[in-house]
Tab-separated table of C-alpha atoms and ligand atoms in Angstrom:
chain	number	residue	atom	x	y	z
A	129	MET	CA	-131.482	-3.488	253.042
A	130	ALA	CA	-134.564	-3.900	251.196
A	131	THR	CA	-137.582	-2.016	252.190
A	132	ILE	CA	-141.239	-3.844	251.701
A	133	ARG	CA	-141.930	-2.169	248.658
A	134	ASP	CA	-138.444	-3.703	247.175
A	135	LEU	CA	-139.873	-7.038	248.053
A	136	ALA	CA	-142.823	-6.731	246.195
A	137	THR	CA	-143.256	-8.064	242.384
A	138	ASP	CA	-145.165	-6.712	239.319
A	139	GLN	CA	-147.126	-10.443	238.948
A	140	THR	CA	-150.665	-10.755	239.144
A	141	ASN	CA	-151.605	-12.120	242.224
A	142	TYR	CA	-153.962	-15.240	241.950
A	143	TRP	CA	-154.463	-16.369	245.012
A	144	CYS	CA	-158.146	-16.050	246.332
A	145	PRO	CA	-159.193	-12.793	248.261
A	146	GLY	CA	-158.712	-13.870	251.745
A	147	CYS	CA	-156.561	-16.338	251.260
A	148	GLY	CA	-154.248	-16.782	254.552
A	149	ASN	CA	-151.059	-16.808	251.653
A	150	PHE	CA	-151.472	-12.929	251.967
A	151	GLY	CA	-150.654	-13.081	255.838
A	152	ILE	CA	-147.622	-15.361	255.216
A	153	ILE	CA	-145.977	-13.075	252.650
A	154	THR	CA	-146.787	-10.227	254.683
A	155	ALA	CA	-144.771	-11.365	257.815
A	156	VAL	CA	-141.742	-12.565	255.635
A	157	LYS	CA	-141.659	-9.311	253.790
A	158	ARG	CA	-141.699	-7.741	257.366
A	159	ALA	CA	-138.955	-10.272	258.860
A	160	ILE	CA	-136.577	-10.038	255.978
A	161	VAL	CA	-136.774	-5.873	256.567
A	162	GLN	CA	-136.402	-6.481	260.357
A	163	LEU	CA	-133.651	-8.449	259.482
A	164	GLY	CA	-131.937	-5.580	257.332
A	165	LEU	CA	-131.470	-8.084	254.862
A	166	GLY	CA	-131.002	-7.081	250.945
A	167	ARG	CA	-133.216	-8.759	248.270
A	168	GLU	CA	-130.085	-10.465	246.891
A	169	ASP	CA	-129.162	-12.114	250.503
A	170	VAL	CA	-132.279	-14.224	250.199
A	171	THR	CA	-133.431	-17.310	248.661
A	172	ALA	CA	-136.609	-18.446	248.353
A	173	VAL	CA	-137.682	-21.926	247.380
A	174	THR	CA	-141.095	-23.043	246.427
A	175	GLY	CA	-142.932	-26.477	246.205
A	176	ILE	CA	-146.203	-27.260	244.195
A	177	GLY	CA	-149.338	-26.345	245.722
A	178	CYS	CA	-151.066	-22.385	246.018
A	179	HIS	CA	-147.928	-21.548	248.092
A	180	GLY	CA	-145.644	-21.995	245.175
A	181	LYS	CA	-146.390	-18.339	243.697
A	182	THR	CA	-144.579	-17.051	246.479
A	183	THR	CA	-141.331	-17.086	244.291
A	184	ASN	CA	-143.799	-15.113	241.682
A	185	TYR	CA	-144.819	-12.357	244.452
A	186	LEU	CA	-141.903	-12.089	246.908
A	187	ASN	CA	-138.665	-9.993	245.085
A	188	VAL	CA	-136.052	-12.227	246.151
A	189	ASN	CA	-133.909	-14.978	244.589
A	190	GLY	CA	-136.236	-17.867	243.757
A	191	PHE	CA	-136.174	-21.508	242.939
A	192	HIS	CA	-139.543	-23.304	242.171
A	193	VAL	CA	-139.285	-27.044	242.486
A	194	ILE	CA	-140.867	-30.193	241.587
A	195	HIS	CA	-143.427	-31.613	244.124
A	196	GLY	CA	-141.918	-32.186	247.683
A	197	ARG	CA	-138.421	-31.152	246.937
A	198	VAL	CA	-138.355	-28.014	248.793
A	199	LEU	CA	-135.911	-29.119	251.452
A	200	PRO	CA	-133.099	-30.971	249.410
A	201	VAL	CA	-133.144	-28.254	247.055
A	202	ALA	CA	-132.987	-25.408	249.828
A	203	THR	CA	-130.346	-27.383	251.873
A	204	ALA	CA	-127.718	-27.704	248.615
A	205	ILE	CA	-128.439	-23.735	247.939
A	206	LYS	CA	-127.162	-23.365	251.529
A	207	LEU	CA	-124.515	-25.364	251.357
A	208	ALA	CA	-123.281	-23.397	247.881
A	209	ASN	CA	-123.573	-20.130	249.373
A	210	LEU	CA	-123.593	-19.874	253.032
A	211	GLU	CA	-124.174	-16.211	253.024
A	212	GLN	CA	-127.170	-16.718	251.605
A	213	THR	CA	-130.590	-16.833	253.843
A	214	VAL	CA	-132.524	-19.796	252.606
A	215	ILE	CA	-136.423	-20.138	252.964
A	216	GLY	CA	-138.266	-23.002	251.898
A	217	PHE	CA	-141.988	-22.296	251.772
A	218	SER	CA	-143.880	-25.815	251.061
A	219	GLY	CA	-147.641	-26.425	251.528
A	220	ASP	CA	-148.916	-29.105	254.071
A	221	GLY	CA	-149.008	-31.112	251.289
A	222	ASP	CA	-145.819	-30.644	249.753
A	223	SER	CA	-144.305	-30.774	253.109
A	224	PHE	CA	-145.841	-33.987	254.835
A	225	GLY	CA	-147.479	-36.057	251.494
A	226	ILE	CA	-144.821	-36.287	248.859
A	227	GLY	CA	-141.947	-34.242	250.724
A	228	MET	CA	-142.438	-36.396	254.080
A	229	GLY	CA	-139.391	-38.545	253.030
A	230	HIS	CA	-137.288	-35.520	253.002
A	231	PHE	CA	-138.521	-33.852	256.193
A	232	PRO	CA	-137.385	-36.073	259.223
A	233	HIS	CA	-133.776	-36.101	257.526
A	234	ALA	CA	-133.627	-32.050	257.065
A	235	ALA	CA	-134.449	-31.865	260.609
A	236	ARG	CA	-131.978	-34.229	261.843
A	237	ARG	CA	-129.011	-32.524	259.551
A	238	ASN	CA	-129.987	-29.457	261.007
A	239	PRO	CA	-129.001	-27.192	257.769
A	240	ASP	CA	-129.231	-23.726	258.153
A	241	ILE	CA	-132.226	-23.011	256.383
A	242	THR	CA	-136.121	-22.183	257.603
A	243	LEU	CA	-139.314	-24.205	256.659
A	244	ILE	CA	-142.542	-22.472	256.699
A	245	VAL	CA	-145.219	-24.630	256.083
A	246	HIS	CA	-148.670	-23.140	254.410
A	247	ASP	CA	-150.558	-25.439	256.522
A	248	ASN	CA	-154.231	-24.991	255.489
A	249	LEU	CA	-155.360	-28.359	256.156
A	250	ILE	CA	-156.380	-29.091	252.663
A	251	TYR	CA	-155.088	-29.559	249.060
A	252	GLY	CA	-156.302	-26.285	248.150
A	253	LEU	CA	-155.017	-25.905	244.165
A	254	THR	CA	-156.650	-29.062	243.321
A	255	THR	CA	-159.838	-27.740	244.421
A	256	GLY	CA	-160.354	-29.214	248.365
A	257	GLN	CA	-159.268	-32.936	248.464
A	258	THR	CA	-157.736	-34.344	251.930
A	259	SER	CA	-153.918	-33.520	252.599
A	260	PRO	CA	-152.016	-35.392	255.489
A	261	THR	CA	-152.560	-32.591	257.688
A	262	THR	CA	-156.708	-32.969	257.214
A	263	ARG	CA	-158.444	-33.915	260.891
A	264	ARG	CA	-160.339	-37.323	260.904
A	265	GLY	CA	-163.747	-36.979	259.858
A	266	HIS	CA	-163.708	-33.781	257.765
A	267	MET	CA	-165.797	-34.196	254.703
A	268	THR	CA	-163.992	-33.416	251.710
A	269	LYS	CA	-164.173	-33.886	247.635
A	270	SER	CA	-162.108	-37.084	248.437
A	271	THR	CA	-163.646	-38.150	251.391
A	272	PRO	CA	-167.282	-37.247	251.394
A	273	ARG	CA	-168.251	-39.739	254.320
A	274	GLY	CA	-165.527	-38.191	256.143
A	275	ALA	CA	-161.599	-38.362	256.233
A	276	PHE	CA	-160.770	-41.729	257.887
A	277	GLU	CA	-157.021	-41.456	258.339
A	278	GLU	CA	-155.710	-39.792	261.267
A	279	ALA	CA	-153.654	-36.411	260.649
A	280	VAL	CA	-149.954	-35.869	260.277
A	281	ASN	CA	-148.862	-33.891	263.397
A	282	PRO	CA	-146.168	-31.169	262.116
A	283	ILE	CA	-145.337	-30.282	265.362
A	284	ALA	CA	-144.701	-33.558	267.039
A	285	ALA	CA	-143.261	-34.967	263.614
A	286	ALA	CA	-140.558	-31.951	263.855
A	287	LEU	CA	-140.029	-32.602	267.307
A	288	ALA	CA	-139.527	-36.487	266.797
A	289	SER	CA	-137.222	-35.959	264.038
A	290	ASN	CA	-134.462	-33.710	266.317
A	291	ALA	CA	-135.388	-30.107	264.579
A	292	SER	CA	-133.708	-27.866	266.476
A	293	PHE	CA	-136.691	-24.817	266.215
A	294	VAL	CA	-139.878	-25.830	266.240
A	295	ALA	CA	-142.743	-23.187	266.097
A	296	ARG	CA	-146.303	-22.846	265.033
A	297	GLY	CA	-147.868	-19.530	263.607
A	298	TYR	CA	-150.900	-18.090	262.444
A	299	VAL	CA	-152.133	-15.712	260.096
A	300	GLY	CA	-154.480	-14.096	262.387
A	301	GLU	CA	-151.521	-13.188	264.581
A	302	ILE	CA	-149.333	-11.040	261.973
A	303	GLN	CA	-147.240	-9.718	264.568
A	304	GLN	CA	-146.468	-12.992	266.412
A	305	LEU	CA	-146.065	-14.588	263.207
A	306	THR	CA	-143.383	-11.842	261.649
A	307	ASP	CA	-141.590	-12.212	265.494
A	308	LEU	CA	-141.351	-16.170	264.484
A	309	PHE	CA	-139.775	-15.649	261.385
A	310	VAL	CA	-137.399	-13.080	262.556
A	311	GLN	CA	-136.357	-15.692	265.088
A	312	ALA	CA	-136.529	-18.901	262.308
A	313	LEU	CA	-134.426	-16.804	260.031
A	314	SER	CA	-131.720	-15.766	262.414
A	315	TRP	CA	-131.931	-19.327	263.885
A	316	GLU	CA	-128.431	-21.135	263.028
A	317	GLY	CA	-130.091	-24.686	262.040
A	318	PHE	CA	-133.114	-26.061	260.711
A	319	ALA	CA	-136.172	-23.817	261.906
A	320	MET	CA	-139.673	-25.513	261.313
A	321	VAL	CA	-142.741	-22.718	261.384
A	322	ASP	CA	-146.327	-24.300	260.714
A	323	VAL	CA	-148.388	-21.968	260.006
A	324	LEU	CA	-151.784	-22.343	260.054
A	325	GLN	CA	-153.573	-20.809	256.891
A	326	PRO	CA	-156.844	-20.502	256.220
A	327	CYS	CA	-157.950	-21.699	252.859
A	328	VAL	CA	-161.313	-19.697	252.534
A	329	SER	CA	-162.320	-21.352	249.150
A	330	TRP	CA	-161.980	-25.235	250.070
A	331	ASN	CA	-161.742	-25.416	254.137
A	332	ARG	CA	-164.635	-24.547	255.758
A	333	ILE	CA	-163.953	-26.181	258.743
A	334	ASN	CA	-160.701	-24.472	259.681
A	335	THR	CA	-161.850	-20.989	258.929
A	336	TYR	CA	-160.483	-17.732	260.908
A	337	GLN	CA	-163.480	-17.963	263.299
A	338	PHE	CA	-162.318	-21.753	263.977
A	339	TYR	CA	-158.940	-20.605	264.947
A	340	LYS	CA	-159.746	-17.216	266.729
A	341	GLU	CA	-162.054	-19.230	269.158
A	342	ARG	CA	-158.898	-21.646	270.041
A	343	VAL	CA	-155.787	-20.128	269.223
A	344	TYR	CA	-153.138	-18.791	272.449
A	345	LYS	CA	-149.849	-18.008	272.581
A	346	LEU	CA	-147.371	-20.307	274.181
A	347	GLU	CA	-145.362	-17.039	275.452
A	348	GLU	CA	-148.164	-16.046	277.306
A	349	ALA	CA	-148.874	-19.252	278.689
A	350	GLY	CA	-145.601	-20.001	280.807
A	351	HIS	CA	-144.432	-22.290	278.106
A	352	ASP	CA	-140.739	-23.531	278.607
A	353	PRO	CA	-139.302	-23.847	274.602
A	354	SER	CA	-135.973	-25.766	276.355
A	355	ASP	CA	-138.301	-28.516	277.789
A	356	ILE	CA	-138.888	-31.343	275.385
A	357	SER	CA	-141.494	-33.064	277.168
A	358	GLN	CA	-143.950	-29.862	277.561
A	359	ALA	CA	-143.369	-29.238	273.942
A	360	TYR	CA	-144.622	-32.601	273.076
A	361	GLU	CA	-147.553	-32.084	275.432
A	362	ARG	CA	-148.436	-28.972	274.038
A	363	SER	CA	-148.310	-30.512	270.359
A	364	LEU	CA	-150.853	-32.765	271.019
A	365	GLU	CA	-153.508	-29.878	271.671
A	366	TRP	CA	-156.266	-29.040	268.978
A	367	THR	CA	-159.781	-29.741	270.004
A	368	GLU	CA	-160.283	-26.851	272.334
A	369	ARG	CA	-157.407	-24.924	272.227
A	370	ILE	CA	-154.322	-24.640	269.204
A	371	PRO	CA	-151.011	-23.351	271.075
A	372	ILE	CA	-149.248	-21.014	268.397
A	373	GLY	CA	-145.413	-19.328	269.220
A	374	VAL	CA	-142.193	-21.712	269.601
A	375	PHE	CA	-142.500	-25.281	270.850
A	376	TYR	CA	-138.869	-26.095	271.062
A	377	LYS	CA	-135.547	-24.564	270.541
A	378	ARG	CA	-132.094	-26.265	270.991
A	379	LYS	CA	-128.863	-25.066	269.842
A	380	ARG	CA	-126.907	-27.891	268.262
A	381	PRO	CA	-124.334	-28.454	265.515
A	382	VAL	CA	-125.172	-27.253	261.839
A	383	TYR	CA	-125.149	-29.318	259.030
A	384	ASN	CA	-121.965	-27.578	257.255
A	385	ASP	CA	-120.098	-27.538	260.042
A	386	ASN	CA	-119.223	-31.218	259.286
A	387	PHE	CA	-117.591	-29.723	255.602
A	388	PRO	CA	-114.228	-28.076	256.389
A	389	PHE	CA	-113.901	-26.920	252.697
A	390	LEU	CA	-117.248	-24.962	252.902
A	391	GLU	CA	-114.941	-22.154	255.020
A	392	GLY	CA	-113.881	-19.530	253.644
A	393	GLU	CA	-115.098	-18.499	249.763
A	394	PRO	CA	-118.844	-19.639	249.513
A	395	LEU	CA	-118.492	-22.311	246.820
A	396	ASN	CA	-120.635	-20.441	244.271
A	397	ARG	CA	-117.961	-18.206	243.659
A	398	ARG	CA	-115.081	-20.201	243.932
A	399	ARG	CA	-113.282	-20.674	239.890
A	400	ILE	CA	-113.684	-24.445	239.144
A	401	ASN	CA	-111.047	-24.354	237.438
A	402	ASP	CA	-108.314	-23.403	239.960
A	403	ALA	CA	-109.513	-26.266	242.286
A	404	ASP	CA	-106.173	-28.643	242.820
A	405	ILE	CA	-107.836	-31.997	243.514
A	406	THR	CA	-104.366	-33.828	243.466
A	407	GLY	CA	-105.189	-34.683	247.069
A	408	LEU	CA	-108.713	-36.099	246.592
A	409	MET	CA	-107.826	-38.084	243.482
A	410	LYS	CA	-104.898	-39.670	245.747
A	411	GLU	CA	-107.175	-40.497	248.409
A	412	PHE	CA	-109.815	-42.293	246.152
A	413	ALA	CA	-108.802	-43.313	243.147
B	176	LIG	FE1	-155.396	-19.756	249.503
B	176	LIG	FE2	-157.185	-21.799	248.891
B	176	LIG	FE3	-157.544	-20.165	247.404
B	176	LIG	FE4	-155.354	-21.773	247.260
B	176	LIG	S1	-157.345	-22.526	246.536
B	176	LIG	S2	-155.270	-19.607	246.948
B	176	LIG	S3	-154.906	-22.028	249.532
B	176	LIG	S4	-157.458	-19.265	249.162
């Protein structure tokens, strides 16, 4: 079992002081400890963006991938070793820009992985251009007259793609965020937690104060996470009030259940030289 200290690395942290990424990594470490996992039991996959440094700062198995490819790599790692708890970390650009082609397919396949979206509603690493979740009208470096495109709604997109666990957290509510990560990491299937993560350097609109004035907890509002209509309705709330918590969860078959050969010894531990492929050759050759 890992401790919080075990999960720290000796790398210098280059995130801006006050960045919401600190809240995410703190909550993830707490969730790993609460679940009694060892460092070697967890694999973190990160994409491109400020969140990508998570593999430097979280002392578990790590895989830093090319832009937008967190989900296919995380899925493959899980299939290769079903004993691993696989967490994909991805930004709003990485998930819903270049990675958007993978998102609905991961959600509908339902691999047993967690996706944590560092959603700061802007491109932070490249110094403040619009991202796919930037709200319409937001003035940024790339949109000096205000963003004129409608924003992607991660919660509605996950629901529409049949994700089996859909949640939103906020780094200013660290206890609830930890609890959401505990639920997501222990969920059998694809769990997405979209995390509101203020970028203190480049997003002057969606600040800690902005969220403090708006967020409310679904579990305190009588929300029923088994009701997809309610989940859709809540997913559209943003301007006045912003819901955080579990929007929707529904148990359904997990992707790896479709592959009987995955039963037993994890693929990564099997000796390839001992594999008998005679049956396969007869079937396909
Ligand atoms: Fe965080 Fe924004 Fe700084 Fe990136 S640029 S580390 S998202 S505050």
